[in-house]
Coordinates of C-alpha atoms and ligand atoms in Angstrom, one line a residue:
X1 CA 0.1 0.3 0.0
X2 CA 1.4 3.7 -0.8
X3 CA 2.6 5.9 2.1
X4 CA 0.3 8.8 3.3
X5 CA 2.1 11.6 2.9
X6 CA 1.2 15.3 4.0
X7 CA 4.0 17.5 3.0
X8 CA 3.7 21.2 4.2
X9 CA 5.3 24.1 1.9
X10 CA 6.0 27.3 3.7
X11 CA 6.9 29.0 0.5
X12 CA 8.4 32.6 1.3
X13 CA 7.0 32.9 4.6
X14 CA 8.9 32.2 8.2
X15 CA 12.8 33.1 9.6
X16 CA 15.4 31.7 11.3
X17 CA 14.2 33.0 14.3
X18 CA 11.1 31.8 14.2
X19 CA 10.8 28.9 12.0
X20 CA 11.7 25.9 14.7
X21 CA 9.4 26.8 17.0
X22 CA 6.6 26.6 14.4
X23 CA 7.5 23.2 13.1
X24 CA 8.2 21.6 16.8
X25 CA 4.0 23.3 17.2
X26 CA 2.7 21.7 13.9
X27 CA 4.6 18.6 15.2
X28 CA 3.1 18.4 18.1
X29 CA -0.3 18.9 17.0
X30 CA 0.4 16.0 14.1
X31 CA 1.0 12.6 15.0
X32 CA -0.7 10.5 13.4
X33 CA 0.2 7.0 12.7
X34 CA 1.0 6.2 9.2
X35 CA 1.3 10.0 8.1
X36 CA 4.2 10.8 6.6
X37 CA 5.0 14.1 7.0
X38 CA 7.3 16.5 5.6
X39 CA 7.8 20.1 6.4
X40 CA 9.5 22.3 3.7
X41 CA 10.9 25.9 4.8
X42 CA 12.6 28.5 3.1
X43 CA 16.3 27.1 2.5
X44 CA 17.8 30.0 5.5
X45 CA 15.8 28.1 7.7
X46 CA 16.5 24.2 6.9
X47 CA 19.2 24.1 9.7
X48 CA 16.6 25.5 12.6
X49 CA 13.7 23.3 11.6
X50 CA 16.2 20.4 11.7
X51 CA 17.3 21.3 14.6
X52 CA 14.0 22.0 16.6
X53 CA 13.1 18.6 15.4
X54 CA 15.3 16.5 16.0
X55 CA 15.1 17.5 19.8
X56 CA 11.3 17.2 19.6
X57 CA 10.0 15.1 16.8
X58 CA 12.6 13.4 14.7
X59 CA 9.5 11.4 12.4
X60 CA 8.6 14.7 10.7
X61 CA 11.0 14.8 7.8
X62 CA 12.6 18.1 6.6
X63 CA 12.1 19.2 2.8
X64 CA 13.6 22.0 0.6
X65 CA 11.7 23.8 -1.8
X66 CA 14.0 24.2 -4.6
X67 CA 17.4 22.6 -6.0
X68 CA 20.1 23.2 -8.4
X69 CA 20.2 21.2 -11.4
X70 CA 24.2 21.4 -11.7
X71 CA 26.5 20.3 -9.1
X72 CA 28.7 23.1 -8.5
X73 CA 29.6 26.3 -10.5
X74 CA 28.8 30.0 -11.1
X75 CA 25.5 30.1 -10.3
X76 CA 24.5 33.0 -8.0
X77 CA 22.6 32.3 -5.0
X78 CA 22.1 28.7 -6.2
X79 CA 21.9 25.6 -3.7
X80 CA 23.0 22.2 -5.1
X81 CA 21.7 19.1 -3.9
X82 CA 24.6 18.3 -2.2
X83 CA 25.0 21.1 -0.5
X84 CA 21.4 20.1 1.4
X85 CA 23.2 17.1 3.1
X86 CA 22.1 16.7 6.7
X87 CA 19.8 19.8 6.2
X88 CA 16.9 18.0 4.4
X89 CA 16.0 14.6 3.5
X90 CA 13.0 15.8 0.5
X91 CA 12.7 18.4 -1.8
X92 CA 9.9 19.6 -3.6
X93 CA 11.0 20.1 -7.1
X94 CA 9.4 21.8 -10.5
X95 CA 6.9 23.8 -8.0
X96 CA 4.2 26.2 -10.6
X97 CA 5.8 29.0 -9.0
X98 CA 9.1 28.7 -10.4
X99 CA 8.3 27.4 -13.4
X100 CA 6.6 30.3 -13.7
X101 CA 9.2 32.7 -11.8
X102 CA 12.2 31.1 -12.6
X103 CA 11.3 29.8 -16.1
X104 CA 11.8 26.1 -15.4
X105 CA 11.8 23.6 -18.1
X106 CA 10.4 20.4 -18.1
X107 CA 14.2 19.5 -18.7
X108 CA 15.8 21.4 -16.2
X109 CA 12.8 20.4 -13.7
X110 CA 13.9 16.6 -14.9
X111 CA 18.0 17.6 -14.0
X112 CA 17.0 18.3 -10.6
X113 CA 15.0 15.0 -9.8
X114 CA 17.8 13.5 -10.8
X115 CA 20.6 16.0 -8.8
X116 CA 18.1 15.2 -6.1
X117 CA 18.0 11.2 -6.5
X118 CA 22.1 11.1 -6.4
X119 CA 22.1 13.3 -3.4
X120 CA 19.5 10.5 -1.7
X121 CA 17.1 13.6 -1.7
X122 CA 13.3 12.1 -1.8
X123 CA 11.7 14.9 -4.6
X124 CA 8.4 15.9 -4.9
X125 CA 8.1 16.3 -8.8
X126 CA 5.1 19.1 -9.1
X127 CA 3.1 19.0 -12.3
X128 CA -0.3 20.9 -13.4
X129 CA -1.7 22.3 -15.8
X130 CA -3.4 26.4 -16.1
X131 CA -6.8 27.6 -16.0
X132 CA -7.0 28.3 -20.3
X133 CA -5.7 24.6 -20.3
X134 CA -8.1 23.4 -18.0
X135 CA -11.1 24.9 -19.5
X136 CA -9.9 23.8 -22.7
X137 CA -10.1 20.5 -21.4
X138 CA -6.4 20.0 -22.1
X139 CA -5.1 19.3 -18.3
X140 CA -4.1 15.4 -18.4
X141 CA -2.5 16.3 -22.1
X142 CA -0.3 18.9 -20.1
X143 CA 0.3 17.0 -17.3
X144 CA 1.5 13.8 -19.8
X145 CA 4.3 16.3 -21.1
X146 CA 5.7 17.5 -18.3
X147 CA 5.6 14.4 -17.1
X148 CA 7.6 12.7 -20.3
X149 CA 9.5 16.2 -20.6
X150 CA 11.1 15.6 -16.8
X151 CA 11.3 11.5 -16.8
X152 CA 13.3 12.2 -20.9
X153 CA 16.7 12.9 -19.0
X154 CA 15.9 10.5 -15.9
X155 CA 17.0 6.8 -15.7
X156 CA 13.8 5.3 -15.7
X157 CA 14.8 2.6 -13.2
X158 CA 15.6 4.9 -10.2
X159 CA 12.4 6.8 -9.6
X160 CA 10.8 4.3 -7.7
X161 CA 13.6 2.8 -5.6
X162 CA 14.2 6.6 -5.0
X163 CA 11.0 7.3 -3.4
X164 CA 9.4 9.6 -6.1
X165 CA 6.4 11.3 -5.2
X166 CA 4.1 13.4 -7.7
X167 CA 2.3 16.5 -6.4
X168 CA -1.0 17.1 -8.7
X169 CA -1.5 21.1 -8.3
X170 CA -3.7 22.8 -11.0
X171 CA -2.0 26.5 -11.2
X172 CA -5.4 28.0 -10.9
X173 CA -6.3 26.0 -7.3
X174 CA -2.7 27.3 -5.7
X175 CA -3.3 30.0 -3.2
X176 CA -6.4 31.2 -4.7
X177 CA -9.0 29.5 -2.5
X178 CA -10.7 27.6 -5.3
X179 CA -9.5 23.6 -4.8
X180 CA -10.6 21.1 -7.5
X181 CA -12.9 18.9 -6.9
X182 CA -11.9 15.9 -5.3
X183 CA -13.2 13.5 -8.3
X184 CA -11.4 15.7 -11.1
X185 CA -8.2 15.7 -8.9
X186 CA -9.1 11.6 -8.4
X187 CA -8.3 11.9 -12.4
X188 CA -5.6 13.6 -12.3
X189 CA -4.0 11.4 -9.9
X190 CA -4.7 8.5 -12.6
X191 CA -3.3 10.2 -15.4
X192 CA -0.3 10.7 -13.5
X193 CA 0.6 7.1 -13.0
X194 CA -0.6 6.5 -17.0
X195 CA 2.0 9.5 -18.0
X196 CA 4.5 7.4 -15.8
X197 CA 4.0 4.5 -17.5
X198 CA 4.0 5.8 -20.8
X199 CA 7.6 7.4 -19.8
X200 CA 8.5 4.5 -19.3
X201 CA 8.8 3.9 -15.2
X202 CA 10.6 0.5 -13.8
X203 CA 8.7 -1.0 -11.0
X204 CA 5.3 0.0 -11.6
X205 CA 3.3 3.6 -11.3
X206 CA 1.4 2.4 -8.6
X207 CA 3.8 2.4 -6.3
X208 CA 4.3 6.1 -7.0
X209 CA 2.6 8.5 -4.4
X210 CA 0.3 11.1 -6.2
X211 CA -0.2 14.0 -4.0
X212 CA -2.7 16.5 -4.6
X213 CA -2.2 20.6 -3.8
X214 CA -3.8 23.6 -4.6
X215 CA -5.6 25.7 -1.4
X216 CA -6.0 22.0 0.9
X217 CA -7.8 23.0 4.1
X218 CA -8.8 20.9 7.1
X219 CA -12.5 21.7 5.4
X220 CA -11.7 19.8 1.9
X221 CA -8.9 17.6 2.9
X222 CA -11.4 14.6 3.2
X223 CA -12.7 15.0 -0.5
X224 CA -9.4 14.5 -1.8
X225 CA -8.3 11.3 1.4
X226 CA -11.7 9.8 0.5
X227 CA -9.8 8.7 -3.5
X228 CA -8.4 5.7 -3.6
X229 CA -5.5 7.2 -6.3
X230 CA -4.8 9.9 -4.1
X231 CA -1.9 9.8 -1.3
X232 CA -1.6 12.9 0.3
X233 CA -1.2 16.7 -0.4
X234 CA 0.8 19.3 -0.7
X235 CA -0.3 21.8 1.0
X236 CA 1.0 25.7 0.9
X237 CA -1.0 28.7 2.8
X238 CA -3.0 26.3 5.3
X239 CA 0.5 24.6 6.0
X240 CA 1.2 27.5 8.4
X241 CA -1.2 27.5 10.8
X242 CA -0.9 24.8 13.0
X243 CA -4.6 24.5 13.7
X244 CA -5.3 24.0 10.3
X245 CA -2.4 21.3 9.7
X246 CA -4.1 19.5 12.7
X247 CA -7.0 18.6 11.1
X248 CA -5.4 17.9 7.8
X249 CA -3.0 15.3 9.3
X250 CA -5.8 14.1 11.4
X251 CA -8.0 13.2 8.1
X252 CA -4.9 11.4 6.8
X253 CA -4.7 9.1 9.3
X254 CA -7.8 8.0 8.8
X255 CA -6.7 7.1 5.7
X256 CA -3.5 5.3 6.8
X257 CA -5.3 3.3 9.3
X258 CA -7.7 2.7 6.3
X259 CA -4.7 1.3 4.6
X260 CA -3.6 -0.6 7.6
X261 CA 0.1 1.6 7.5
X262 CA -0.6 3.0 10.8
X263 CA 1.3 -0.1 13.5
Ligands
PGA1 P1 -1.9 26.5 -1.6 O1 -0.5 26.0 -1.8 O2 -1.8 25.2 -0.8 O3 -1.7 27.8 -0.7 O4 -2.9 26.7 -2.8 C1 -0.3 24.8 -2.9 C2 1.3 24.8 -3.1 O5 1.9 25.6 -3.5 O6 1.7 23.8 -2.9

């Protein structure tokens, strides 16, 4: 049975002075057997969050929000995968805000996934369509292109062993308060696995956890987690609020128990 995962994407929020306390507050309120929790603070807060959680709740994993596609070199302001050693064990790759603001292409994103895997980081590959693409019924084709483009530069035999996770995040749902329906998100999770299979993933696309992201809250999480094809959530805005995270992870615990993951 696939893992149930709730990943918090703090985006450009928190400072090294306050991130550790927020992380431990969330950790204390989200202890649910069988749920994998990941907190992804800004780069400069990784050490603070790692240290706070190490003392308090080492079951919560720490993730970065991005990683560079080269190992080392003249890339001002960038962070490579080996630099994250000891700071993070997960990394978000290809978030739509980076596709938009840093012009990240599918090929570049694929290379980032490869660097993450080389460094032992578990990648969360983000995909999702824009609103006009959804309105034109192109969402599956768009996501298929994103997955094919990223996997084109990767060894398909490495993805399942590396624990690749895909987050389906429709761009029109991110930060807008307008979430996708559970049924639509579930259909896209099925489409994501079909794309992974077409791209030649070795070991079975069924093994890959698919998360939903886009205006997830404690009030709507159940809609996604009742869908067997959806394995958790990538949470943005609500992930900064301990009450919201408590509700989201509590609901994820129900799914984990139903899947027999809560030993
Ligand atoms: P949101 O962000 O929950 O604030 O919509 C999700 C994301 O960007 O991962």
